[in-house]
CSV table of C-alpha atoms in Angstrom, one decimal:
chain,number,residue,atom,x,y,z
P,1,MET,CA,83.3,78.6,83.8
P,2,THR,CA,86.4,76.8,84.8
P,3,ARG,CA,86.0,73.0,83.8
P,4,VAL,CA,87.1,70.2,85.9
P,5,ALA,CA,90.2,68.7,85.4
P,6,PRO,CA,90.5,65.4,83.6
P,7,PRO,CA,90.8,62.1,85.6
P,8,CYS,CA,94.4,61.3,86.4
P,9,VAL,CA,96.9,59.9,89.1
P,10,PHE,CA,99.3,62.4,90.7
P,11,VAL,CA,102.8,61.0,91.3
P,12,LEU,CA,104.3,62.8,94.1
P,13,PHE,CA,108.1,62.1,94.5
P,14,GLY,CA,109.2,63.7,97.7
P,15,ALA,CA,106.1,63.1,99.3
P,16,ASN,CA,107.7,63.2,102.7
P,17,GLY,CA,109.3,66.4,102.1
P,18,ASP,CA,108.7,70.0,103.4
P,19,LEU,CA,107.6,71.1,99.8
P,20,THR,CA,104.6,68.6,99.4
P,21,GLN,CA,103.3,69.3,103.0
P,22,ARG,CA,103.3,73.1,102.9
P,23,LEU,CA,102.4,73.8,99.5
P,24,VAL,CA,101.6,70.9,96.9
P,25,PHE,CA,99.1,68.7,98.7
P,26,PRO,CA,97.4,71.9,100.4
P,27,ALA,CA,97.2,73.1,96.9
P,28,LEU,CA,95.4,70.0,95.7
P,29,TYR,CA,93.1,70.3,98.7
P,30,ASN,CA,92.3,74.0,97.8
P,31,LEU,CA,91.4,72.5,94.2
P,32,ALA,CA,89.2,70.1,95.4
P,33,THR,CA,87.5,72.8,97.4
P,34,GLN,CA,86.7,74.4,94.5
P,35,GLY,CA,85.4,71.6,92.4
P,36,LEU,CA,88.2,71.3,89.9
P,37,LEU,CA,89.6,68.0,90.7
P,38,PRO,CA,88.0,64.9,89.2
P,39,GLU,CA,86.2,62.3,90.9
P,40,ALA,CA,88.6,59.8,89.3
P,41,PHE,CA,91.4,61.3,91.0
P,42,GLY,CA,94.5,59.7,93.3
P,43,VAL,CA,97.9,60.8,94.8
P,44,LEU,CA,100.8,58.3,94.7
P,45,ALA,CA,103.2,59.4,97.4
P,46,VAL,CA,106.6,58.2,96.4
P,47,THR,CA,109.3,57.8,98.9
P,48,ARG,CA,113.2,56.7,98.7
P,49,SER,CA,112.6,54.2,101.9
P,50,PRO,CA,109.8,52.3,103.2
P,51,TYR,CA,107.3,54.7,104.9
P,52,ALA,CA,104.0,53.4,106.5
P,53,LEU,CA,100.5,54.6,104.7
P,54,GLU,CA,99.0,55.9,107.9
P,55,THR,CA,102.3,57.8,108.7
P,56,MET,CA,102.0,59.6,105.2
P,57,ARG,CA,98.6,60.3,105.7
P,58,ALA,CA,99.2,62.0,109.0
P,59,HIS,CA,102.3,64.0,107.5
P,60,LEU,CA,99.8,65.3,104.5
P,61,ARG,CA,96.9,66.0,107.4
P,62,GLU,CA,99.3,68.2,109.5
P,63,GLY,CA,100.2,70.1,106.4
P,64,LEU,CA,96.8,70.9,105.6
P,65,GLU,CA,96.0,72.0,109.1
P,66,LYS,CA,98.9,74.0,109.3
P,67,PHE,CA,99.2,75.7,105.8
P,68,VAL,CA,95.5,76.0,104.5
P,69,ALA,CA,94.3,79.4,105.2
P,70,ALA,CA,90.4,78.7,105.4
P,71,PRO,CA,88.8,76.3,108.1
P,72,LEU,CA,89.5,72.7,107.1
P,73,ASP,CA,86.5,71.1,105.4
P,74,GLU,CA,86.6,67.9,107.1
P,75,SER,CA,85.1,65.8,104.3
P,76,ILE,CA,87.2,66.9,101.8
P,77,ALA,CA,90.1,66.5,103.7
P,78,ALA,CA,89.2,62.8,104.4
P,79,HIS,CA,88.3,62.2,100.8
P,80,MET,CA,91.7,63.3,99.8
P,81,LEU,CA,93.6,61.4,102.4
P,82,ALA,CA,91.8,58.2,101.5
P,83,ARG,CA,92.7,58.8,97.8
P,84,VAL,CA,96.5,58.5,98.9
P,85,ARG,CA,98.4,55.4,98.2
P,86,ILE,CA,102.4,55.0,98.7
P,87,ALA,CA,105.2,53.3,96.9
P,88,VAL,CA,108.8,53.2,97.3
P,89,ALA,CA,110.9,54.2,94.4
P,90,ASP,CA,115.0,55.3,94.2
P,91,ALA,CA,116.4,56.3,91.0
P,92,VAL,CA,119.7,54.9,92.4
P,93,HIS,CA,117.8,51.3,92.3
P,94,PRO,CA,116.1,51.4,88.9
P,95,ASP,CA,114.5,48.0,89.7
P,96,SER,CA,112.3,49.9,92.2
P,97,PHE,CA,110.5,51.4,89.3
P,98,ALA,CA,108.8,47.9,88.6
P,99,GLU,CA,107.0,48.3,92.0
P,100,LEU,CA,106.2,51.9,91.2
P,101,ARG,CA,104.7,50.7,88.1
P,102,GLU,CA,102.5,48.1,89.5
P,103,ARG,CA,101.4,50.6,92.4
P,104,LEU,CA,100.6,53.1,89.7
P,105,ALA,CA,98.7,50.7,87.7
P,106,ASP,CA,96.6,49.7,91.1
P,107,LEU,CA,95.7,52.9,91.7
P,108,ASP,CA,95.0,54.0,88.1
P,109,LYS,CA,92.6,51.1,88.1
P,110,SER,CA,90.8,51.8,91.3
P,111,VAL,CA,89.9,55.3,90.6
P,112,GLY,CA,89.3,55.0,87.0
P,113,ALA,CA,92.2,57.7,86.0
P,114,GLY,CA,92.2,55.9,82.4
P,115,GLY,CA,96.1,56.0,82.0
P,116,ASN,CA,96.4,59.8,82.9
P,117,ARG,CA,99.4,60.5,84.8
P,118,ILE,CA,101.2,63.4,86.5
P,119,PHE,CA,105.1,63.1,88.1
P,120,TYR,CA,105.8,65.7,90.5
P,121,LEU,CA,109.4,65.9,91.1
P,122,ALA,CA,109.8,67.2,94.7
P,123,ILE,CA,113.3,66.2,94.9
P,124,PRO,CA,116.9,67.5,95.0
P,125,PRO,CA,117.9,68.8,91.3
P,126,SER,CA,120.3,65.9,91.3
P,127,GLY,CA,117.7,63.5,91.1
P,128,PHE,CA,115.6,65.2,88.0
P,129,ALA,CA,117.5,63.3,85.1
P,130,PRO,CA,118.2,59.9,87.1
P,131,THR,CA,114.4,59.9,88.0
P,132,VAL,CA,113.1,60.7,84.3
P,133,ARG,CA,115.4,58.2,83.0
P,134,ALA,CA,114.2,55.5,85.4
P,135,LEU,CA,110.5,56.7,84.5
P,136,GLY,CA,111.0,56.1,81.0
P,137,ALA,CA,112.8,53.0,81.3
P,138,ALA,CA,110.0,51.5,83.3
P,139,GLY,CA,107.7,52.5,80.5
P,140,LEU,CA,106.0,55.0,82.7
P,141,THR,CA,106.5,58.3,80.5
P,142,GLN,CA,104.6,56.8,77.2
P,143,GLU,CA,101.7,58.2,76.3
P,144,ARG,CA,99.3,55.4,74.9
P,145,ASP,CA,95.9,55.3,73.6
P,146,GLY,CA,95.1,59.1,74.5
P,147,ALA,CA,96.3,59.0,77.8
P,148,PHE,CA,98.9,61.6,79.1
P,149,ALA,CA,102.1,61.5,81.0
P,150,ARG,CA,103.3,64.7,82.2
P,151,VAL,CA,106.4,65.7,84.5
P,152,ILE,CA,106.8,68.5,86.9
P,153,VAL,CA,110.2,69.8,87.6
P,154,GLU,CA,111.1,72.0,90.4
P,155,LYS,CA,113.5,74.8,90.4
P,156,PRO,CA,116.8,75.4,90.5
P,157,PHE,CA,116.6,74.3,86.6
P,158,GLY,CA,120.5,74.0,86.4
P,159,ALA,CA,123.1,76.0,88.2
P,160,ASP,CA,124.5,77.9,85.0
P,161,LEU,CA,124.2,77.5,81.3
P,162,ALA,CA,125.8,74.5,80.7
P,163,SER,CA,124.0,72.2,83.5
P,164,ALA,CA,120.6,73.7,82.2
P,165,MET,CA,121.4,72.8,78.8
P,166,LYS,CA,122.5,69.1,79.6
P,167,LEU,CA,119.2,68.7,82.0
P,168,ASN,CA,117.3,69.8,79.0
P,169,ALA,CA,119.2,67.2,77.0
P,170,ASN,CA,118.7,64.7,79.2
P,171,LEU,CA,115.0,65.1,79.9
P,172,ARG,CA,114.1,65.2,76.4
P,173,GLU,CA,116.0,61.8,75.7
P,174,VAL,CA,113.0,60.6,77.5
P,175,LEU,CA,110.3,63.3,77.2
P,176,GLU,CA,108.7,65.3,74.6
P,177,GLU,CA,108.9,69.1,75.4
P,178,ASP,CA,105.3,69.3,75.9
P,179,GLN,CA,105.7,66.5,78.6
P,180,ILE,CA,108.0,68.7,80.6
P,181,PHE,CA,106.4,71.4,83.0
P,182,ARG,CA,109.3,73.5,84.5
P,183,ILE,CA,107.5,75.2,87.6
P,184,ASP,CA,108.0,78.6,89.3
P,185,HIS,CA,105.3,79.4,92.1
P,186,TYR,CA,105.7,82.9,91.0
P,187,LEU,CA,103.7,82.6,87.9
P,188,GLY,CA,101.0,81.0,90.0
P,189,LYS,CA,100.5,84.5,91.7
P,190,GLU,CA,97.4,86.2,90.2
P,191,THR,CA,99.2,89.8,89.8
P,192,VAL,CA,102.0,87.9,87.9
P,193,GLN,CA,99.2,86.4,85.2
P,194,ASN,CA,97.6,89.9,85.2
P,195,ILE,CA,100.4,91.5,83.7
P,196,LEU,CA,99.4,90.0,80.5
P,197,MET,CA,95.7,91.3,81.3
P,198,LEU,CA,96.9,94.6,82.0
P,199,ARG,CA,99.3,95.0,78.9
P,200,PHE,CA,97.3,93.5,76.2
P,201,ALA,CA,93.7,93.7,77.1
P,202,ASN,CA,93.4,97.6,77.9
P,203,GLY,CA,94.2,100.2,75.0
P,204,LEU,CA,95.1,102.7,77.7
P,205,PHE,CA,98.7,100.8,78.4
P,206,GLU,CA,100.1,99.2,75.5
P,207,PRO,CA,100.5,102.1,73.5
P,208,ILE,CA,102.7,103.6,75.7
P,209,TRP,CA,104.5,100.6,76.9
P,210,LYS,CA,107.7,101.5,75.4
P,211,ARG,CA,110.7,103.4,75.1
P,212,GLU,CA,109.5,106.9,74.1
P,213,HIS,CA,107.3,107.0,77.3
P,214,ILE,CA,108.9,104.7,79.9
P,215,ASP,CA,112.0,106.0,81.6
P,216,HIS,CA,113.1,102.7,83.3
P,217,VAL,CA,111.8,99.6,84.9
P,218,GLN,CA,112.4,98.3,88.4
P,219,ILE,CA,111.7,94.6,89.8
P,220,THR,CA,112.3,94.0,93.6
P,221,VAL,CA,111.8,90.9,95.6
P,222,SER,CA,112.7,91.9,99.0
P,223,GLU,CA,112.7,89.1,101.6
P,224,THR,CA,112.9,89.7,105.6
P,225,VAL,CA,113.7,85.9,106.2
P,226,THR,CA,117.5,85.0,106.6
P,227,ILE,CA,118.8,81.6,105.0
P,228,GLY,CA,117.7,79.7,108.2
P,229,ARG,CA,118.4,75.9,108.0
P,230,ARG,CA,119.5,76.1,104.3
P,231,GLY,CA,122.9,76.9,104.8
P,232,ALA,CA,124.2,74.2,102.9
P,233,PHE,CA,122.1,74.7,99.6
P,234,TYR,CA,122.6,78.5,100.1
P,235,ASP,CA,126.2,78.8,100.2
P,236,ALA,CA,126.6,76.7,96.9
P,237,THR,CA,123.9,78.6,95.3
P,238,GLY,CA,123.6,82.3,96.4
P,239,ALA,CA,121.0,85.0,95.5
P,240,LEU,CA,121.6,85.4,91.8
P,241,ARG,CA,121.1,81.7,90.9
P,242,ASP,CA,118.3,81.0,93.5
P,243,MET,CA,116.1,83.9,92.2
P,244,VAL,CA,117.2,85.8,88.9
P,245,PRO,CA,117.1,83.1,86.2
P,246,ASN,CA,113.8,82.0,87.6
P,247,HIS,CA,111.5,84.6,89.3
P,248,LEU,CA,112.7,87.8,88.4
P,249,PHE,CA,113.2,86.8,84.8
P,250,GLN,CA,109.7,85.7,84.6
P,251,LEU,CA,108.7,88.9,85.9
P,252,LEU,CA,111.1,91.0,83.3
P,253,SER,CA,109.9,88.5,80.5
P,254,LEU,CA,106.2,89.2,80.9
P,255,VAL,CA,106.7,93.0,81.1
P,256,ALA,CA,109.1,93.3,78.3
P,257,MET,CA,107.6,90.6,75.9
P,258,GLU,CA,105.8,91.6,72.6
P,259,PRO,CA,102.2,90.9,72.2
P,260,PRO,CA,101.9,87.2,71.5
P,261,ALA,CA,99.8,86.2,68.1
P,262,ARG,CA,97.2,84.4,70.4
P,263,LEU,CA,96.7,83.6,74.1
P,264,ASP,CA,98.0,80.0,74.1
P,265,ALA,CA,101.3,78.4,75.5
P,266,ARG,CA,103.1,78.3,72.3
P,267,SER,CA,102.6,81.9,71.6
P,268,VAL,CA,103.3,83.3,75.0
P,269,ARG,CA,106.1,81.2,75.9
P,270,SER,CA,108.0,82.2,72.6
P,271,GLU,CA,107.5,85.7,73.0
P,272,LYS,CA,108.9,85.5,76.6
P,273,ALA,CA,112.0,83.5,75.5
P,274,ARG,CA,112.5,86.2,72.6
P,275,ALA,CA,112.6,89.0,75.5
P,276,LEU,CA,115.1,87.1,77.4
P,277,ASP,CA,117.1,86.6,74.6
P,278,ALA,CA,117.2,90.2,73.7
P,279,ILE,CA,119.1,90.7,77.2
P,280,ARG,CA,122.5,92.4,76.4
P,281,ILE,CA,125.1,89.8,77.2
P,282,MET,CA,127.6,91.9,79.2
P,283,THR,CA,131.6,91.6,79.1
P,284,PRO,CA,133.2,90.7,82.5
P,285,GLN,CA,134.1,94.5,82.9
P,286,GLU,CA,130.7,95.2,82.3
P,287,ALA,CA,129.0,92.9,84.5
P,288,LEU,CA,130.9,94.3,87.4
P,289,ALA,CA,130.2,97.7,86.6
P,290,ASN,CA,126.6,96.8,86.5
P,291,SER,CA,126.0,94.7,89.4
P,292,VAL,CA,126.2,94.7,92.9
P,293,ARG,CA,126.8,91.6,95.1
P,294,GLY,CA,126.0,92.1,98.7
P,295,GLN,CA,125.9,89.4,101.9
P,296,TYR,CA,124.3,90.5,105.3
P,297,VAL,CA,126.1,91.1,108.7
P,298,ALA,CA,124.7,90.9,112.0
P,299,GLY,CA,121.8,93.5,112.8
P,300,SER,CA,118.3,93.5,114.0
P,301,ILE,CA,115.0,92.4,112.1
P,302,ASP,CA,111.6,93.6,113.5
P,303,GLY,CA,113.4,94.3,117.0
P,304,GLN,CA,115.0,90.8,116.8
P,305,LYS,CA,119.0,90.5,116.6
P,306,THR,CA,120.2,88.7,113.7
P,307,ALA,CA,123.3,86.7,113.1
P,308,GLY,CA,125.4,87.6,109.8
P,309,TYR,CA,125.4,85.2,107.1
P,310,SER,CA,128.8,84.1,107.8
P,311,ASP,CA,127.8,82.9,111.3
P,312,GLU,CA,124.6,80.9,110.1
P,313,ALA,CA,124.8,77.0,110.2
P,314,ASP,CA,126.6,75.2,107.5
P,315,VAL,CA,128.0,78.3,105.9
P,316,ALA,CA,131.8,78.5,105.7
P,317,ALA,CA,133.3,81.5,107.8
P,318,THR,CA,135.0,82.8,104.9
P,319,SER,CA,132.2,82.5,102.3
P,320,THR,CA,131.6,85.1,99.7
P,321,THR,CA,128.5,84.0,98.6
P,322,GLU,CA,126.0,86.6,97.8
P,323,THR,CA,122.5,86.9,99.8
P,324,PHE,CA,121.6,90.2,98.0
P,325,VAL,CA,122.2,91.0,94.1
P,326,ALA,CA,121.2,94.0,92.2
P,327,LEU,CA,121.6,94.2,88.4
P,328,ARG,CA,121.5,96.7,85.6
P,329,LEU,CA,120.5,95.1,82.4
P,330,SER,CA,119.4,96.2,78.9
P,331,ILE,CA,117.2,95.0,76.7
P,332,ASP,CA,118.6,95.3,72.9
P,333,ASN,CA,115.2,95.4,70.8
P,334,TRP,CA,113.3,98.3,69.1
P,335,ARG,CA,110.9,98.6,72.4
P,336,TRP,CA,113.1,98.9,75.0
P,337,ALA,CA,116.4,100.0,73.4
P,338,GLY,CA,117.9,102.6,76.0
P,339,VAL,CA,115.3,101.6,79.0
P,340,PRO,CA,117.4,100.0,81.8
P,341,PHE,CA,115.8,97.3,83.7
P,342,TYR,CA,116.9,97.5,87.4
P,343,LEU,CA,116.8,94.1,89.2
P,344,ARG,CA,117.2,93.5,93.1
P,345,THR,CA,116.7,90.6,95.5
P,346,GLY,CA,118.1,90.0,99.3
P,347,LYS,CA,117.5,88.1,102.4
P,348,ALA,CA,117.5,89.7,105.8
P,349,LEU,CA,115.9,93.0,104.7
P,350,ALA,CA,113.7,95.3,106.3
P,351,ARG,CA,110.6,94.6,104.4
P,352,ARG,CA,109.0,92.1,102.8
P,353,TYR,CA,107.5,93.1,99.4
P,354,THR,CA,107.7,91.9,95.6
P,355,GLU,CA,106.9,94.5,93.1
P,356,VAL,CA,107.5,95.6,89.5
P,357,ALA,CA,107.6,99.7,89.3
P,358,ILE,CA,107.6,100.9,85.8
P,359,LYS,CA,108.6,104.6,85.9
P,360,PHE,CA,107.3,107.0,83.0
P,361,ARG,CA,109.3,109.9,81.5
P,362,GLU,CA,108.8,113.3,83.1
P,363,ALA,CA,106.6,115.4,81.5
P,364,PRO,CA,107.8,118.8,80.5
P,365,ILE,CA,107.4,121.2,83.6
P,366,SER,CA,108.2,124.8,81.8
P,367,MET,CA,104.4,125.4,81.7
P,368,PHE,CA,104.4,125.2,85.3
P,369,ARG,CA,107.0,127.8,86.0
P,370,GLY,CA,106.6,129.7,89.1
P,371,MET,CA,104.2,127.1,91.0
P,372,ASP,CA,105.4,125.3,93.9
P,373,LEU,CA,106.8,121.6,92.3
P,374,ASP,CA,108.2,120.7,95.6
P,375,GLY,CA,105.5,118.0,95.8
P,376,MET,CA,105.8,116.9,92.3
P,377,HIS,CA,106.9,113.3,91.8
P,378,SER,CA,107.7,110.9,89.2
P,379,ASN,CA,104.5,108.8,87.4
P,380,TYR,CA,104.8,105.1,88.4
P,381,LEU,CA,102.7,102.1,87.5
P,382,VAL,CA,103.4,99.5,90.1
P,383,LEU,CA,102.6,96.1,90.3
P,384,GLN,CA,102.4,94.8,93.7
P,385,ILE,CA,102.9,90.8,94.2
P,386,ALA,CA,103.5,90.5,97.6
P,387,PRO,CA,102.4,90.3,100.5
P,388,GLU,CA,99.1,92.3,98.7
P,389,GLU,CA,98.4,91.7,95.2
P,390,GLY,CA,97.3,94.7,93.3
P,391,VAL,CA,98.1,97.6,91.2
P,392,THR,CA,98.9,101.7,91.9
P,393,LEU,CA,99.0,104.0,89.4
P,394,GLN,CA,101.0,107.3,90.8
P,395,PHE,CA,100.3,110.7,89.4
P,396,ASN,CA,100.2,114.3,90.0
P,397,ALA,CA,97.2,116.5,90.6
P,398,LYS,CA,96.7,120.2,92.1
P,399,THR,CA,96.2,120.5,95.9
P,400,PRO,CA,92.8,122.3,96.7
P,401,GLY,CA,92.6,125.8,97.5
P,402,PRO,CA,93.6,129.2,95.6
P,403,SER,CA,97.5,128.3,95.2
P,404,LEU,CA,98.6,126.5,92.4
P,405,SER,CA,100.6,123.4,93.8
P,406,ILE,CA,101.0,120.0,93.2
P,407,GLN,CA,100.8,116.6,95.1
P,408,PRO,CA,101.1,113.0,94.3
P,409,VAL,CA,98.1,110.9,94.4
P,410,ALA,CA,97.5,107.5,94.0
P,411,MET,CA,94.8,105.1,92.6
P,412,ARG,CA,95.1,101.8,94.2
P,413,PHE,CA,93.6,98.4,93.2
P,414,ARG,CA,93.7,95.5,95.3
P,415,TYR,CA,92.6,92.0,94.6
P,416,ALA,CA,91.0,91.6,97.9
P,417,ASP,CA,88.8,94.7,97.5
P,418,PHE,CA,87.1,93.5,94.3
P,419,PHE,CA,87.1,89.8,94.3
P,420,ASP,CA,86.3,87.0,96.4
P,421,ALA,CA,89.7,85.4,96.1
P,422,LYS,CA,90.1,81.9,97.5
P,423,PRO,CA,92.9,81.2,99.9
P,424,ALA,CA,95.6,79.8,97.8
P,425,THR,CA,99.4,78.4,98.0
P,426,GLY,CA,100.3,79.9,94.5
P,427,TYR,CA,100.5,76.4,93.4
P,428,GLU,CA,96.7,75.9,92.6
P,429,THR,CA,96.9,77.4,89.0
P,430,LEU,CA,100.0,75.7,88.0
P,431,LEU,CA,98.8,72.4,88.9
P,432,TYR,CA,95.5,72.7,87.5
P,433,ASP,CA,97.1,74.0,84.3
P,434,CYS,CA,99.4,70.9,84.0
P,435,MET,CA,96.4,68.6,84.6
P,436,ILE,CA,94.4,70.3,81.7
P,437,GLY,CA,97.8,70.5,79.5
P,438,ASP,CA,98.0,74.2,79.3
P,439,GLY,CA,101.9,74.9,79.6
P,440,MET,CA,101.6,78.7,79.3
P,441,LEU,CA,102.7,79.7,82.9
P,442,TYR,CA,105.4,77.2,83.0
P,443,GLN,CA,108.9,77.7,81.5
P,444,ARG,CA,110.2,76.1,78.2
P,445,ALA,CA,114.0,75.0,77.6
P,446,ASP,CA,114.5,78.0,75.1
P,447,GLY,CA,113.7,80.6,78.1
P,448,VAL,CA,115.3,78.8,80.8
P,449,GLU,CA,118.7,78.7,78.6
P,450,ALA,CA,118.0,82.3,77.4
P,451,GLY,CA,118.0,83.3,81.2
P,452,TRP,CA,121.0,81.5,82.0
P,453,ARG,CA,122.7,83.0,79.1
P,454,ALA,CA,122.1,86.7,80.5
P,455,VAL,CA,123.3,85.5,84.0
P,456,GLU,CA,126.4,83.9,83.2
P,457,PRO,CA,128.9,86.9,82.5
P,458,PHE,CA,127.9,88.1,86.1
P,459,LEU,CA,128.4,84.4,87.5
P,460,ASP,CA,131.9,84.3,85.7
P,461,ALA,CA,133.1,87.9,86.8
P,462,TRP,CA,132.2,87.5,90.3
P,463,ARG,CA,134.1,84.3,90.2
P,464,ALA,CA,137.1,86.1,88.9
P,465,ALA,CA,136.8,89.1,91.4
P,466,GLY,CA,136.6,86.7,94.4
P,467,ASP,CA,135.8,88.9,97.5
P,468,GLN,CA,137.0,92.2,96.3
P,469,LYS,CA,133.4,93.3,95.0
P,470,LEU,CA,131.5,91.8,97.9
P,471,ALA,CA,129.3,94.4,99.8
P,472,LEU,CA,128.3,94.0,103.2
P,473,TYR,CA,124.9,95.4,104.5
P,474,ARG,CA,123.4,94.9,108.0
P,475,ALA,CA,120.3,92.6,108.5
P,476,GLY,CA,117.2,94.8,108.7
P,477,SER,CA,118.3,97.4,106.3
P,478,THR,CA,117.3,98.1,103.0
P,479,GLY,CA,120.8,96.5,101.4
P,480,PRO,CA,124.0,97.7,100.8
P,481,THR,CA,124.7,101.6,100.0
P,482,GLU,CA,126.2,100.2,96.6
P,483,ALA,CA,122.6,99.1,95.4
P,484,ASP,CA,122.0,102.9,95.6
P,485,ALA,CA,124.9,104.2,93.6
P,486,LEU,CA,124.3,101.6,91.0
P,487,LEU,CA,121.0,104.0,90.0
P,488,ALA,CA,122.4,107.0,91.4
P,489,ARG,CA,125.0,107.2,88.9
P,490,ASP,CA,122.3,107.1,86.1
P,491,GLY,CA,120.6,110.0,88.2
P,492,ARG,CA,117.7,107.7,89.4
P,493,ARG,CA,117.0,106.0,92.5
P,494,TRP,CA,115.0,103.0,94.1
P,495,ARG,CA,111.2,103.5,94.6
P,496,GLN,CA,110.3,103.0,98.4
P,497,ALA,CA,107.4,100.8,98.8
P,498,SER,CA,104.5,102.5,100.3
């Protein structure tokens, strides 16, 4: 049985922002409906300029009404909102953290949190280091008398290897590594966590989870949304920085990691970091040859006309920023030598889905000579992460009747069919784990840096190539044809999601 989290005050920087309203506060509410929040719990909403308490509570209440999937439990919602207090603090004015310290002490005393506090930085990345520095200077990050002080940092965690290393160093000037929780909401999804269970709790899979039996691995994050109002951010970031070092590499590391000595944060994160560190670092020429950088042009998504990327608000008309990326990666270790990992992600595509597809090597078919093999398909184990969560195993079977012919069949497991899953934002497990001090689903500094180390050659090669290697694709399509060619040259093709 899951235990109730210990008493604490949740200090929420950027409380008046979209992330807080849409995901973070609804996740805290969902934890409360599951009986996992302690009675001794409070939320200190921090803004950079004065904000009325009732206005803040109305903002958070609106988020519950919009983004909580189940009918709102009015008593729990009212209880949560009553525990909200407000403070003004801005790292540009370090003196403002003295007021924050006083407000935090008052809230801690009123709810009986015992000095435990979690600081959630739902703020722009440029504010991470200054905010932590100001918290440290105010004495708010010191752990005294058995009480904890933890900091949750949102992505993006750096823009390249140098900036990630600098940010890690800046945070560790104030915090110990076990106080830093680098959040990636993908790791809150049930299927992502279930990769560990699937691999290591079943004697069926682990013996064949290696190069002798696996032909290749595909990881796809396909989005139908365009960049919308994020033009200024996205044009300076692009699909590679936005998705690959965090979301896609988290999936890759769980698939590729070695069995941990035990199921705890230190062991699991160490093996994930080793898997990322084993990704082959490419030369600029290899990086160009093993990547596709695409950008959407005008098209139609679900029957709606869609403007091209260069026509979006706050995007330069001559921008070469990628909205699609496909990579071919190699992992240089004993388990995966010779097994390519194909990664792709993009905006404005035909379908929204996220999956990991593991293709097994073909069986020798000489014994089936003379049979109808037109229906014979590859064997895949597919881990479906969005929009539905589940696992599919595809294999071949004889069709009924006197003739000897083969057809593919699939065994499908969906979480919704087997478990009474509670409505969730994807943040619940992560926030709860931080409260109990379990960092297994959070990124560690060495894993972050290993990811950027693998990505850096692509950034450098693309910068040098300019627009020469930019592939265009129509909004509402499956992406640029160059991504198909990336696999076709290896005699492979992307799996089409069913």
